Structure formats: structure tokens, C-alpha cells
Amino acid sequence: MASLPSAVHGAQTGEFRLVAAPARLPIVGKPHPDTDVWCYEGRVPGPEIRVRQGEPVRIIIENSLEQETTVHWHGIRLPIAMDGVPGLTQPPIMPDGSFTYEFTPPDAGTFWYHPHANSLQQLGRGMAGALIVEEPEAVPVDRDICWLLADWRLTSSAQVASGFGNAMEAAMSGRVGNTVTLNGAVTDDVPVRAGERIRLRLINGALARIMALRFEGHRPVAVAIDGQPCDPHEPEGGRLLLGPAMRIDVMLDLQGKPGRRYRVIDDFYDGLSYWLTQLAYDERPAIRTHPLDAPLSLPRNPVPEPDLATAERHVLRLQGGMMGGGAMMGMGGMQGMDHDASWAINGHSMTGDGHAGMAPHLTLQRGRSYVLTMRNETAWWHPMHLHGHSFRVVNRNGSSVPYRQWADTVLLPPKETADVAFVADNPGDWMLHCHVTDHQVSGMMTILRVA
Ligand code: C2O
Ligand code: CU
């Protein structure tokens, strides 16, 4: 059984303090040894931070690691100076140093935090946590819970395997691990009670693993994507597709039988399906016989609506990586290439986690609407994340996308295209990168400047 991380006490004052440091924790569970991790407040995942929409938050990060770090508040529309990109938006937090992040989250929803320095190792060794922004009025559910899913590559003695940043892997799927944890532990059962409605906030906090979750015997209804409410809908084939960094909030009506167990299955990779956990019903009778009679839809956030008719349009071509046959694709003759680069956007590769002097690829005018066409010309999947904004996914491969889907990370299958639209309303130099960490650090990254 996983120990659920409890919320940091700070919801009253909006002030939190997180120490980043190594620790040793039971990730796999007995009889396996504990795992050496890097984490916040001695826990994996880091404390679940719960704050309220529109109220100021102050989070002090103290760095007790032996290397620099920063924290990125993934998906929050905040001022550029609080975005946590080393060199670009702030100096890195040195060992024994600290940094105070202050912002007022404009949107309610499910967000998360993670380092943006040496991301492969810092995220891959356990540094991540949920950041939940609550609606001013509570949404009627019986329970509101969060599953932060993480993927580890562990040795037989349950230690994090070395080999981060392997070039071959970086040019393919990235570092997909061998152990998936739910809130920091391998979790066989999640206790539930018949009849209850759970708001389940799913966060894919993996370095590279894409997940497709199915709930045996249940029909989860997606109500928010990347924190932003969508029209409530059952996902196609009952499969919740989550690329790295993506979140989906579902409403889950527990209409199964008392005493039974139902598997939650991840079958994203062909032939590598496994069960993540089981919904374990206790023996008590259902608390109600029909699903809770309350609306499923969440109140909308104040995200500006892009004007598609007047929007300025740009194409971002995602390039590089291995082809099916093992040859590098289309990287010959690209500008700005260095030896670590396996990927590019429109012919340019930016590598690493962020540094000073990264030149913007596009300059956007504040207040204008934009449509970015992201065209995946590669043979691999890419969850593309834009900092500082939420965008509306309007088209995929030329067909319009239903259910008003907003996101901050859009998952692009091989050879597919998505159009995303947004108002450039937040000034600064914002990163746009693939959230498969190996892809980001080996070239699939660029900067959009909002002037
Ligand atoms: Cu969660 Cu630069 O990203
Ligand atoms: Cu990618």
C-alpha cells in the first residue's frame, strides 16, 4: 500500500517551504531494499501542495543537493521570473542556496512541480510533486485524490540505474523505465467504497513513459486536461492517454461490487501491458445506488479565447531521431547543431535544460492570437509543452478536436500534426519543448518570445 503524501500545511497562509535533498525510501516495497532518491521534504513524490485559485502563493525552495536546481511550476500561467528555467528566467539555485517563488495562480486545476536543472537525473531520481489549485467553491464529489505516476529504471537491488542521457536512447523513445509508481510506491491496491464518486487527478510525472490507462469495469469521465476544464466526455475506447507531464482529471463513479478488485491497466506499449494498481472495494454496501446526482463539469478558468479568424499562423516542424531502420533522420545540414543534438525544431537544436542567451525562434505580439501548427516529421511520439500559457488544441491532422480541449502539453503521435491556438498574453521568453526529457535536452526545444 502506498503512503499517500499528505498536503503541506500552508493552505491557510499560502506559504510553503520545500527542502530538496537526497533520501532513502521504500519505492518498491518489501522484500526489496529501499531506494536512494533525490526529493523534496524527504518524500516521493514531494508534498502535495494545495492552494486556492486567485490567492497569492509563496514557496521557498532550499537546495540541499550537491548540485544546482530550480523548480518549474508546470502549467501555471505565472510571471516569467517565477518560471524556473535556469539561466533564462533565474539564476540556478546553488547548493545550500535558496529561492523564493511567488505567484498567484489564475487557474484552478491539476498542475505539478519539477526541477528544470539536470532534469534527466533530478526528475528521474524522484523530484516531482503535485500542485493543486482548488476552485473557490468545492466541486461536489465524495473524495478528491491525486495519483502522481512516475517511472523508474531500477536495478535488481532497487537502485536507480545509471546511464542517464544515453545518446542512442535519446534519439529513440527516451529513458523508459521498468517500475511504475503511484504516489511514490509500487501500489497493488487502492481502497475504495462502492457508490462513491471520486475526482481522480492523474499526473504523468515520468521522464519518457507514455501511459494509456483503462479502468476495468468502470467508465471514467474526463473533466479537465492539463488543469483546464473540458466538456465532460468518456475517452475513446475508455483509454486515458497521458504523455509525460500531461494531466487528466476524471470523475470516477465506483459502481463495482463490494469486496471485488478491478484492475487499472496501462497498455500503451504493444505487448508490454501491465496493471498499475487495482481498485479494491471494501465489503461495505454502496453508499448510494445510482451515481451521485451532481454536475460533472467544472467551472471554466479565465483563459483568454484566441480569435482563430485573425490569428497569425506559424509552423513548427519537429525533426530528427532514429528512423525505423536505425539511421538518423534528416539532421544533415541543419543549423545550430551540436554533437549532443538528436532532435530539432525547424532545423534548430537547443539542448540542455535552459541557459542564458537562448535566442527566441519567434517573437509574438502581446495580446495577439496565434495558431501554431506542430508537425511531427519523426518516427517517435512527442508531448510538446509550452511554458506560461495554456493553448486550445483546435485541430489534429486537419480534423477539429471535440470537447473544448485546452492543454499545456500536446501529445503528437509519429507523423501527425496538431494545431494549437492561444493568446500571447504573458510577456517573456517562454520555452517550448518536448517533455520526453531526453528529447528536450538533446535538441527538441525552442523559445517563443512574447514582446
Ligand atoms: Cu514541465 Cu519545461 O517543463
Ligand atoms: Cu519528444
Tab-separated table of C-alpha atoms and ligand atoms in Angstrom:
chain	number	residue	atom	x	y	z
A	1	MET	CA	0.000	0.000	0.000
A	2	ALA	CA	1.349	3.399	-0.942
A	3	SER	CA	1.526	6.006	1.733
A	4	LEU	CA	-0.382	8.900	0.299
A	5	PRO	CA	1.526	12.138	0.558
A	6	SER	CA	-0.339	14.498	2.804
A	7	ALA	CA	-0.798	18.115	1.891
A	8	VAL	CA	1.744	20.550	3.233
A	9	HIS	CA	0.187	22.696	5.898
A	10	GLY	CA	0.210	26.103	4.347
A	11	ALA	CA	-3.155	26.254	2.691
A	12	GLN	CA	-4.158	28.893	5.233
A	13	THR	CA	-1.209	31.215	4.742
A	14	GLY	CA	-0.248	30.301	1.179
A	15	GLU	CA	3.354	29.898	2.335
A	16	PHE	CA	5.371	26.718	1.891
A	17	ARG	CA	8.959	25.632	2.318
A	18	LEU	CA	10.473	22.704	0.454
A	19	VAL	CA	13.959	21.339	1.007
A	20	ALA	CA	15.449	19.476	-1.948
A	21	ALA	CA	17.752	16.726	-0.700
A	22	PRO	CA	18.690	13.074	-1.082
A	23	ALA	CA	16.763	10.446	0.884
A	24	ARG	CA	16.325	6.681	1.074
A	25	LEU	CA	12.761	5.439	0.621
A	26	PRO	CA	10.760	2.224	0.130
A	27	ILE	CA	9.847	2.677	-3.535
A	28	VAL	CA	9.340	-0.980	-4.489
A	29	GLY	CA	8.434	-2.265	-1.015
A	30	LYS	CA	9.450	-5.362	0.909
A	31	PRO	CA	11.408	-7.583	0.458
A	32	HIS	CA	13.293	-5.157	-1.795
A	33	PRO	CA	15.723	-2.714	-0.235
A	34	ASP	CA	14.958	0.992	-0.007
A	35	THR	CA	15.959	3.201	-2.936
A	36	ASP	CA	18.333	6.164	-2.853
A	37	VAL	CA	16.376	9.086	-4.264
A	38	TRP	CA	16.535	12.853	-4.583
A	39	CYS	CA	13.360	14.531	-3.459
A	40	TYR	CA	11.514	17.359	-1.701
A	41	GLU	CA	10.952	17.219	2.059
A	42	GLY	CA	12.248	13.673	2.249
A	43	ARG	CA	9.301	12.263	0.320
A	44	VAL	CA	8.479	10.887	-3.082
A	45	PRO	CA	6.537	12.459	-4.593
A	46	GLY	CA	7.150	15.802	-2.942
A	47	PRO	CA	4.371	17.143	-0.726
A	48	GLU	CA	1.077	17.734	-2.468
A	49	ILE	CA	0.754	21.500	-2.455
A	50	ARG	CA	-2.849	22.688	-2.334
A	51	VAL	CA	-3.601	26.343	-2.875
A	52	ARG	CA	-6.619	28.395	-3.869
A	53	GLN	CA	-7.334	29.955	-7.228
A	54	GLY	CA	-6.548	33.672	-7.284
A	55	GLU	CA	-4.742	33.706	-3.929
A	56	PRO	CA	-1.028	34.507	-3.656
A	57	VAL	CA	1.400	31.660	-3.016
A	58	ARG	CA	4.943	31.802	-1.696
A	59	ILE	CA	7.169	28.759	-1.921
A	60	ILE	CA	10.692	28.812	-0.565
A	61	ILE	CA	12.987	26.207	-2.074
A	62	GLU	CA	16.123	25.294	-0.146
A	63	ASN	CA	18.725	23.350	-2.027
A	64	SER	CA	20.476	20.642	-0.021
A	65	LEU	CA	21.563	18.732	-3.103
A	66	GLU	CA	25.173	18.764	-4.188
A	67	GLN	CA	24.228	20.399	-7.468
A	68	GLU	CA	22.231	23.326	-8.820
A	69	THR	CA	18.484	23.118	-9.139
A	70	THR	CA	15.391	25.188	-9.969
A	71	VAL	CA	11.673	24.472	-9.777
A	72	HIS	CA	9.252	24.816	-12.682
A	73	TRP	CA	5.552	25.115	-11.792
A	74	HIS	CA	4.321	23.189	-14.767
A	75	GLY	CA	1.186	24.622	-16.389
A	76	ILE	CA	0.720	27.627	-14.122
A	77	ARG	CA	0.324	30.893	-16.028
A	78	LEU	CA	2.739	32.914	-13.912
A	79	PRO	CA	5.229	35.781	-14.398
A	80	ILE	CA	8.362	34.826	-16.338
A	81	ALA	CA	10.668	35.473	-13.362
A	82	MET	CA	8.921	32.630	-11.488
A	83	ASP	CA	9.089	30.073	-14.316
A	84	GLY	CA	12.150	28.264	-13.003
A	85	VAL	CA	14.282	27.924	-16.131
A	86	PRO	CA	17.959	28.214	-15.141
A	87	GLY	CA	19.882	30.979	-16.901
A	88	LEU	CA	16.845	32.088	-18.855
A	89	THR	CA	14.403	33.179	-16.127
A	90	GLN	CA	16.507	32.989	-12.939
A	91	PRO	CA	19.989	32.078	-11.776
A	92	PRO	CA	20.108	28.433	-10.733
A	93	ILE	CA	19.723	27.741	-7.003
A	94	MET	CA	23.223	26.794	-5.863
A	95	PRO	CA	23.901	24.050	-3.297
A	96	ASP	CA	22.960	25.454	0.140
A	97	GLY	CA	21.183	28.310	-1.597
A	98	SER	CA	17.502	29.110	-1.711
A	99	PHE	CA	14.982	30.847	-3.930
A	100	THR	CA	11.514	32.159	-3.187
A	101	TYR	CA	8.852	31.640	-5.807
A	102	GLU	CA	5.843	33.934	-5.592
A	103	PHE	CA	2.833	33.894	-7.865
A	104	THR	CA	-0.944	33.967	-7.865
A	105	PRO	CA	-2.383	31.033	-9.809
A	106	PRO	CA	-5.091	32.372	-12.125
A	107	ASP	CA	-6.498	28.940	-12.957
A	108	ALA	CA	-7.913	26.177	-10.774
A	109	GLY	CA	-6.783	22.686	-11.696
A	110	THR	CA	-4.182	19.949	-11.512
A	111	PHE	CA	-0.620	21.132	-12.014
A	112	TRP	CA	2.746	19.841	-10.868
A	113	TYR	CA	6.231	20.935	-9.993
A	114	HIS	CA	9.573	19.545	-11.026
A	115	PRO	CA	13.170	20.713	-11.432
A	116	HIS	CA	14.333	22.374	-14.635
A	117	ALA	CA	18.046	21.776	-13.992
A	118	ASN	CA	19.770	18.496	-14.750
A	119	SER	CA	16.213	17.366	-15.371
A	120	LEU	CA	17.045	13.864	-16.513
A	121	GLN	CA	18.601	12.948	-13.194
A	122	GLN	CA	16.646	15.186	-10.854
A	123	LEU	CA	13.249	14.089	-12.196
A	124	GLY	CA	14.489	10.550	-12.865
A	125	ARG	CA	15.607	10.190	-9.231
A	126	GLY	CA	12.299	11.313	-7.777
A	127	MET	CA	11.967	15.094	-7.677
A	128	ALA	CA	8.358	15.974	-8.530
A	129	GLY	CA	5.155	16.837	-6.732
A	130	ALA	CA	1.539	17.753	-7.364
A	131	LEU	CA	0.409	21.371	-7.251
A	132	ILE	CA	-3.340	21.524	-6.924
A	133	VAL	CA	-5.192	24.783	-7.298
A	134	GLU	CA	-8.635	24.471	-5.780
A	135	GLU	CA	-11.777	26.063	-7.147
A	136	PRO	CA	-13.230	28.769	-4.879
A	137	GLU	CA	-16.292	26.578	-4.434
A	138	ALA	CA	-15.731	22.911	-3.812
A	139	VAL	CA	-16.793	20.603	-6.632
A	140	PRO	CA	-19.319	18.043	-5.297
A	141	VAL	CA	-17.519	14.691	-5.038
A	142	ASP	CA	-17.034	12.234	-2.204
A	143	ARG	CA	-13.253	12.313	-2.443
A	144	ASP	CA	-10.655	14.284	-4.367
A	145	ILE	CA	-7.450	12.345	-4.852
A	146	CYS	CA	-4.322	12.607	-6.939
A	147	TRP	CA	-2.173	9.883	-8.459
A	148	LEU	CA	1.233	11.119	-9.397
A	149	LEU	CA	2.600	8.390	-11.628
A	150	ALA	CA	6.333	8.033	-12.073
A	151	ASP	CA	8.532	5.661	-13.990
A	152	TRP	CA	11.849	4.392	-12.651
A	153	ARG	CA	14.628	2.374	-14.135
A	154	LEU	CA	15.778	0.304	-11.205
A	155	THR	CA	18.480	-2.300	-10.798
A	156	SER	CA	17.779	-5.670	-9.180
A	157	SER	CA	18.766	-4.132	-5.829
A	158	ALA	CA	16.087	-1.463	-6.320
A	159	GLN	CA	18.575	1.342	-7.002
A	160	VAL	CA	18.192	3.942	-9.738
A	161	ALA	CA	20.185	2.638	-12.699
A	162	SER	CA	22.933	4.814	-14.117
A	163	GLY	CA	23.192	5.660	-17.805
A	164	PHE	CA	21.163	8.863	-17.872
A	165	GLY	CA	21.471	10.674	-21.195
A	166	ASN	CA	22.411	7.648	-23.300
A	167	ALA	CA	22.650	9.047	-26.847
A	168	MET	CA	21.042	6.070	-28.560
A	169	GLU	CA	18.099	6.148	-26.193
A	170	ALA	CA	17.819	9.926	-26.541
A	171	ALA	CA	17.358	9.515	-30.295
A	172	MET	CA	14.585	6.980	-29.728
A	173	SER	CA	11.916	6.747	-27.020
A	174	GLY	CA	13.980	8.286	-24.208
A	175	ARG	CA	14.639	6.644	-20.859
A	176	VAL	CA	11.596	4.436	-20.337
A	177	GLY	CA	11.996	2.577	-17.038
A	178	ASN	CA	10.900	-0.753	-15.601
A	179	THR	CA	8.932	0.238	-12.492
A	180	VAL	CA	5.880	2.494	-12.375
A	181	THR	CA	4.927	4.005	-9.045
A	182	LEU	CA	1.702	5.572	-7.835
A	183	ASN	CA	2.395	8.365	-5.350
A	184	GLY	CA	5.923	7.133	-4.862
A	185	ALA	CA	5.422	3.417	-4.335
A	186	VAL	CA	4.542	0.284	-6.215
A	187	THR	CA	0.882	0.028	-5.231
A	188	ASP	CA	-1.158	-3.148	-5.564
A	189	ASP	CA	-4.441	-1.834	-4.188
A	190	VAL	CA	-6.197	1.478	-3.824
A	191	PRO	CA	-9.060	1.149	-1.321
A	192	VAL	CA	-12.457	2.418	-2.497
A	193	ARG	CA	-16.033	2.175	-1.369
A	194	ALA	CA	-18.955	1.196	-3.575
A	195	GLY	CA	-21.128	4.076	-4.703
A	196	GLU	CA	-18.691	6.895	-4.122
A	197	ARG	CA	-17.685	9.443	-6.727
A	198	ILE	CA	-14.002	10.244	-6.831
A	199	ARG	CA	-12.367	13.116	-8.602
A	200	LEU	CA	-9.159	11.451	-9.624
A	201	ARG	CA	-6.332	13.703	-10.737
A	202	LEU	CA	-3.886	11.769	-12.884
A	203	ILE	CA	-0.413	13.183	-13.445
A	204	ASN	CA	2.157	11.530	-15.673
A	205	GLY	CA	5.398	12.544	-13.979
A	206	ALA	CA	7.581	10.129	-15.981
A	207	LEU	CA	10.744	11.074	-17.840
A	208	ALA	CA	9.659	9.343	-21.014
A	209	ARG	CA	6.968	6.730	-20.488
A	210	ILE	CA	3.646	7.341	-22.225
A	211	MET	CA	0.650	5.764	-20.492
A	212	ALA	CA	-2.777	4.655	-21.693
A	213	LEU	CA	-4.907	3.795	-18.673
A	214	ARG	CA	-8.047	1.697	-18.709
A	215	PHE	CA	-10.193	1.116	-15.638
A	216	GLU	CA	-11.589	-2.417	-15.780
A	217	GLY	CA	-15.348	-2.379	-15.161
A	218	HIS	CA	-15.501	1.427	-14.831
A	219	ARG	CA	-16.239	4.382	-17.079
A	220	PRO	CA	-14.125	7.361	-16.103
A	221	VAL	CA	-15.295	10.706	-17.466
A	222	ALA	CA	-12.579	13.213	-18.353
A	223	VAL	CA	-13.453	16.639	-16.948
A	224	ALA	CA	-10.146	18.508	-17.229
A	225	ILE	CA	-6.993	18.212	-19.290
A	226	ASP	CA	-3.748	19.770	-18.049
A	227	GLY	CA	-5.739	21.540	-15.358
A	228	GLN	CA	-8.162	23.190	-17.772
A	229	PRO	CA	-11.800	22.052	-17.735
A	230	CYS	CA	-13.059	20.366	-20.916
A	231	ASP	CA	-16.547	19.225	-21.869
A	232	PRO	CA	-17.017	16.058	-19.792
A	233	HIS	CA	-16.553	13.017	-22.002
A	234	GLU	CA	-15.582	9.382	-21.927
A	235	PRO	CA	-12.244	8.958	-23.683
A	236	GLU	CA	-12.112	6.948	-26.890
A	237	GLY	CA	-12.081	3.237	-26.094
A	238	GLY	CA	-12.084	4.107	-22.370
A	239	ARG	CA	-8.330	4.769	-22.642
A	240	LEU	CA	-6.809	7.794	-20.947
A	241	LEU	CA	-3.738	8.749	-22.934
A	242	LEU	CA	-1.101	10.528	-20.869
A	243	GLY	CA	2.247	11.567	-22.267
A	244	PRO	CA	4.944	12.769	-19.879
A	245	ALA	CA	3.821	15.933	-17.992
A	246	MET	CA	0.184	15.560	-19.037
A	247	ARG	CA	-2.681	15.525	-16.551
A	248	ILE	CA	-6.272	14.372	-16.819
A	249	ASP	CA	-8.885	14.840	-14.116
A	250	VAL	CA	-11.580	12.199	-14.252
A	251	MET	CA	-14.799	11.707	-12.387
A	252	LEU	CA	-14.963	8.086	-11.387
A	253	ASP	CA	-18.236	6.624	-10.152
A	254	LEU	CA	-17.457	3.497	-8.145
A	255	GLN	CA	-20.265	1.305	-9.415
A	256	GLY	CA	-18.438	-2.006	-8.913
A	257	LYS	CA	-19.264	-4.709	-6.384
A	258	PRO	CA	-18.311	-4.551	-2.705
A	259	GLY	CA	-15.399	-6.884	-1.960
A	260	ARG	CA	-14.177	-7.010	-5.556
A	261	ARG	CA	-10.983	-5.770	-7.146
A	262	TYR	CA	-10.748	-4.134	-10.561
A	263	ARG	CA	-7.500	-3.610	-12.385
A	264	VAL	CA	-6.184	-0.366	-13.759
A	265	ILE	CA	-4.262	-1.346	-16.873
A	266	ASP	CA	-1.666	0.557	-18.855
A	267	ASP	CA	-1.440	-0.893	-22.340
A	268	PHE	CA	0.248	1.916	-24.228
A	269	TYR	CA	3.216	-0.082	-25.490
A	270	ASP	CA	2.351	-3.046	-27.704
A	271	GLY	CA	2.983	-6.299	-25.914
A	272	LEU	CA	4.063	-4.556	-22.691
A	273	SER	CA	0.748	-4.144	-20.972
A	274	TYR	CA	0.841	-4.294	-17.152
A	275	TRP	CA	-1.520	-3.429	-14.366
A	276	LEU	CA	-0.724	-0.316	-12.443
A	277	THR	CA	-2.947	-0.979	-9.468
A	278	GLN	CA	-6.393	-2.293	-8.504
A	279	LEU	CA	-9.436	-0.510	-7.212
A	280	ALA	CA	-10.092	-2.587	-4.094
A	281	TYR	CA	-13.694	-2.309	-2.932
A	282	ASP	CA	-14.228	-2.875	0.750
A	283	GLU	CA	-17.121	-5.066	1.925
A	284	ARG	CA	-19.427	-2.275	2.963
A	285	PRO	CA	-22.623	-1.782	0.946
A	286	ALA	CA	-22.768	1.016	-1.612
A	287	ILE	CA	-23.219	4.494	-0.165
A	288	ARG	CA	-25.715	5.178	-2.954
A	289	THR	CA	-27.257	3.001	-5.637
A	290	HIS	CA	-27.020	5.452	-8.525
A	291	PRO	CA	-24.091	7.699	-9.423
A	292	LEU	CA	-24.025	10.943	-7.462
A	293	ASP	CA	-26.560	13.334	-8.884
A	294	ALA	CA	-24.316	16.361	-9.335
A	295	PRO	CA	-22.932	18.068	-12.419
A	296	LEU	CA	-19.698	16.652	-13.826
A	297	SER	CA	-18.493	19.828	-15.460
A	298	LEU	CA	-16.022	22.119	-13.745
A	299	PRO	CA	-16.188	25.918	-13.744
A	300	ARG	CA	-14.097	27.462	-16.519
A	301	ASN	CA	-10.857	29.270	-15.908
A	302	PRO	CA	-10.180	32.816	-17.122
A	303	VAL	CA	-8.042	31.746	-20.103
A	304	PRO	CA	-8.346	34.237	-22.967
A	305	GLU	CA	-10.087	32.787	-26.024
A	306	PRO	CA	-7.949	33.018	-29.184
A	307	ASP	CA	-9.542	34.555	-32.267
A	308	LEU	CA	-8.960	31.941	-34.941
A	309	ALA	CA	-10.082	34.223	-37.784
A	310	THR	CA	-7.379	36.818	-37.194
A	311	ALA	CA	-4.732	34.591	-35.616
A	312	GLU	CA	-1.219	34.688	-37.003
A	313	ARG	CA	-0.067	31.235	-38.046
A	314	HIS	CA	3.315	29.526	-37.738
A	315	VAL	CA	4.515	26.020	-38.450
A	316	LEU	CA	6.866	24.186	-36.108
A	317	ARG	CA	8.384	21.110	-37.698
A	318	LEU	CA	9.627	18.504	-35.267
A	319	GLN	CA	12.615	16.753	-36.723
A	320	GLY	CA	15.310	14.181	-36.045
A	321	GLY	CA	15.594	10.947	-34.093
A	322	MET	CA	16.172	7.450	-35.355
A	323	MET	CA	14.179	6.126	-38.235
A	324	GLY	CA	12.686	2.639	-38.158
A	325	GLY	CA	15.853	1.261	-39.743
A	326	GLY	CA	18.198	2.845	-37.213
A	327	ALA	CA	19.562	5.734	-39.288
A	328	MET	CA	19.341	9.288	-38.087
A	329	MET	CA	16.627	11.164	-39.856
A	330	GLY	CA	17.011	14.379	-41.757
A	331	MET	CA	19.529	16.002	-39.456
A	332	GLY	CA	22.158	16.591	-42.142
A	333	GLY	CA	22.809	20.225	-42.945
A	334	MET	CA	20.821	21.641	-40.057
A	335	GLN	CA	21.961	24.824	-38.431
A	336	GLY	CA	22.910	25.209	-34.840
A	337	MET	CA	23.603	21.505	-34.443
A	338	ASP	CA	25.989	20.306	-31.841
A	339	HIS	CA	27.223	16.844	-31.124
A	340	ASP	CA	24.672	16.174	-28.417
A	341	ALA	CA	21.741	17.014	-30.636
A	342	SER	CA	19.450	14.312	-31.936
A	343	TRP	CA	16.396	16.466	-32.497
A	344	ALA	CA	15.469	19.849	-33.905
A	345	ILE	CA	12.575	22.244	-34.348
A	346	ASN	CA	12.538	23.983	-37.749
A	347	GLY	CA	16.148	22.990	-38.250
A	348	HIS	CA	17.453	24.378	-34.950
A	349	SER	CA	18.513	22.389	-31.918
A	350	MET	CA	18.590	23.854	-28.423
A	351	THR	CA	19.978	21.433	-25.902
A	352	GLY	CA	20.065	21.160	-22.124
A	353	ASP	CA	17.661	22.413	-19.504
A	354	GLY	CA	17.868	26.136	-20.165
A	355	HIS	CA	20.723	28.620	-20.130
A	356	ALA	CA	21.364	32.301	-20.603
A	357	GLY	CA	21.222	33.786	-24.076
A	358	MET	CA	18.840	31.343	-25.725
A	359	ALA	CA	17.602	33.293	-28.731
A	360	PRO	CA	13.874	33.301	-29.467
A	361	HIS	CA	12.775	31.406	-32.545
A	362	LEU	CA	9.606	33.508	-32.894
A	363	THR	CA	8.577	36.834	-31.433
A	364	LEU	CA	4.880	37.118	-30.669
A	365	GLN	CA	2.975	40.336	-30.047
A	366	ARG	CA	1.358	40.599	-26.662
A	367	GLY	CA	-2.436	40.322	-26.898
A	368	ARG	CA	-2.466	38.726	-30.356
A	369	SER	CA	-3.888	35.314	-31.188
A	370	TYR	CA	-1.622	32.655	-32.648
A	371	VAL	CA	-2.075	29.253	-34.198
A	372	LEU	CA	0.974	27.015	-34.079
A	373	THR	CA	0.912	24.018	-36.367
A	374	MET	CA	3.146	21.376	-34.834
A	375	ARG	CA	4.083	18.854	-37.454
A	376	ASN	CA	5.755	15.732	-36.183
A	377	GLU	CA	8.021	14.609	-39.004
A	378	THR	CA	9.713	11.994	-36.842
A	379	ALA	CA	9.047	8.334	-36.133
A	380	TRP	CA	8.505	8.951	-32.379
A	381	TRP	CA	5.883	10.394	-30.045
A	382	HIS	CA	6.401	13.865	-28.575
A	383	PRO	CA	4.459	15.578	-25.759
A	384	MET	CA	5.115	19.233	-26.636
A	385	HIS	CA	4.896	21.692	-23.736
A	386	LEU	CA	4.683	25.479	-23.864
A	387	HIS	CA	5.569	27.392	-20.721
A	388	GLY	CA	3.473	30.261	-19.367
A	389	HIS	CA	0.341	29.653	-21.431
A	390	SER	CA	-2.497	27.239	-21.959
A	391	PHE	CA	-3.467	26.615	-25.539
A	392	ARG	CA	-6.526	25.203	-27.160
A	393	VAL	CA	-5.969	22.095	-29.272
A	394	VAL	CA	-8.172	23.001	-32.246
A	395	ASN	CA	-7.221	20.522	-34.974
A	396	ARG	CA	-5.477	17.215	-35.355
A	397	ASN	CA	-4.439	16.108	-38.829
A	398	GLY	CA	-6.918	18.598	-40.251
A	399	SER	CA	-9.961	17.475	-38.232
A	400	SER	CA	-11.386	19.605	-35.470
A	401	VAL	CA	-10.897	18.420	-31.892
A	402	PRO	CA	-14.095	17.969	-29.838
A	403	TYR	CA	-14.840	18.732	-26.159
A	404	ARG	CA	-13.061	22.136	-25.903
A	405	GLN	CA	-9.696	20.688	-25.090
A	406	TRP	CA	-7.211	23.108	-23.564
A	407	ALA	CA	-3.761	21.934	-22.657
A	408	ASP	CA	-0.224	22.987	-21.910
A	409	THR	CA	1.258	19.789	-23.324
A	410	VAL	CA	0.027	18.226	-26.560
A	411	LEU	CA	0.926	14.653	-27.446
A	412	LEU	CA	1.902	14.184	-31.085
A	413	PRO	CA	1.982	10.651	-32.492
A	414	PRO	CA	4.563	9.920	-35.227
A	415	LYS	CA	3.881	11.773	-38.497
A	416	GLU	CA	0.868	13.572	-37.075
A	417	THR	CA	0.033	17.259	-36.860
A	418	ALA	CA	-1.807	19.365	-34.291
A	419	ASP	CA	-2.882	23.000	-34.442
A	420	VAL	CA	-2.899	24.774	-31.111
A	421	ALA	CA	-4.274	28.278	-30.576
A	422	PHE	CA	-3.696	30.792	-27.816
A	423	VAL	CA	-3.492	34.457	-26.993
A	424	ALA	CA	0.081	35.543	-26.325
A	425	ASP	CA	-0.807	37.454	-23.191
A	426	ASN	CA	2.134	36.716	-20.913
A	427	PRO	CA	5.322	38.667	-21.680
A	428	GLY	CA	8.653	36.858	-21.503
A	429	ASP	CA	10.882	34.308	-23.197
A	430	TRP	CA	8.966	31.060	-22.873
A	431	MET	CA	10.285	27.611	-23.519
A	432	LEU	CA	8.541	25.247	-25.845
A	433	HIS	CA	9.944	21.750	-25.674
A	434	CYS	CA	9.245	18.067	-25.794
A	435	HIS	CA	8.609	16.680	-22.304
A	436	VAL	CA	10.336	13.407	-23.056
A	437	THR	CA	13.305	14.673	-21.098
A	438	ASP	CA	15.929	13.023	-23.303
A	439	HIS	CA	14.368	14.674	-26.345
A	440	GLN	CA	14.301	18.092	-24.686
A	441	VAL	CA	17.912	18.019	-23.600
A	442	SER	CA	19.087	16.712	-26.961
A	443	GLY	CA	17.537	19.384	-29.123
A	444	MET	CA	13.749	19.395	-29.180
A	445	MET	CA	13.392	22.754	-27.550
A	446	THR	CA	12.918	26.333	-28.641
A	447	ILE	CA	11.989	29.737	-27.257
A	448	LEU	CA	8.932	31.858	-28.032
A	449	ARG	CA	9.236	35.488	-27.019
A	450	VAL	CA	6.102	37.375	-26.097
A	451	ALA	CA	7.103	41.019	-26.535
B	1	C2O	CU1	7.274	20.550	-17.198
B	1	C2O	CU2	9.923	22.916	-19.305
B	1	C2O	O1	8.590	21.719	-18.276
B	2	CU	CU	9.962	14.177	-27.931
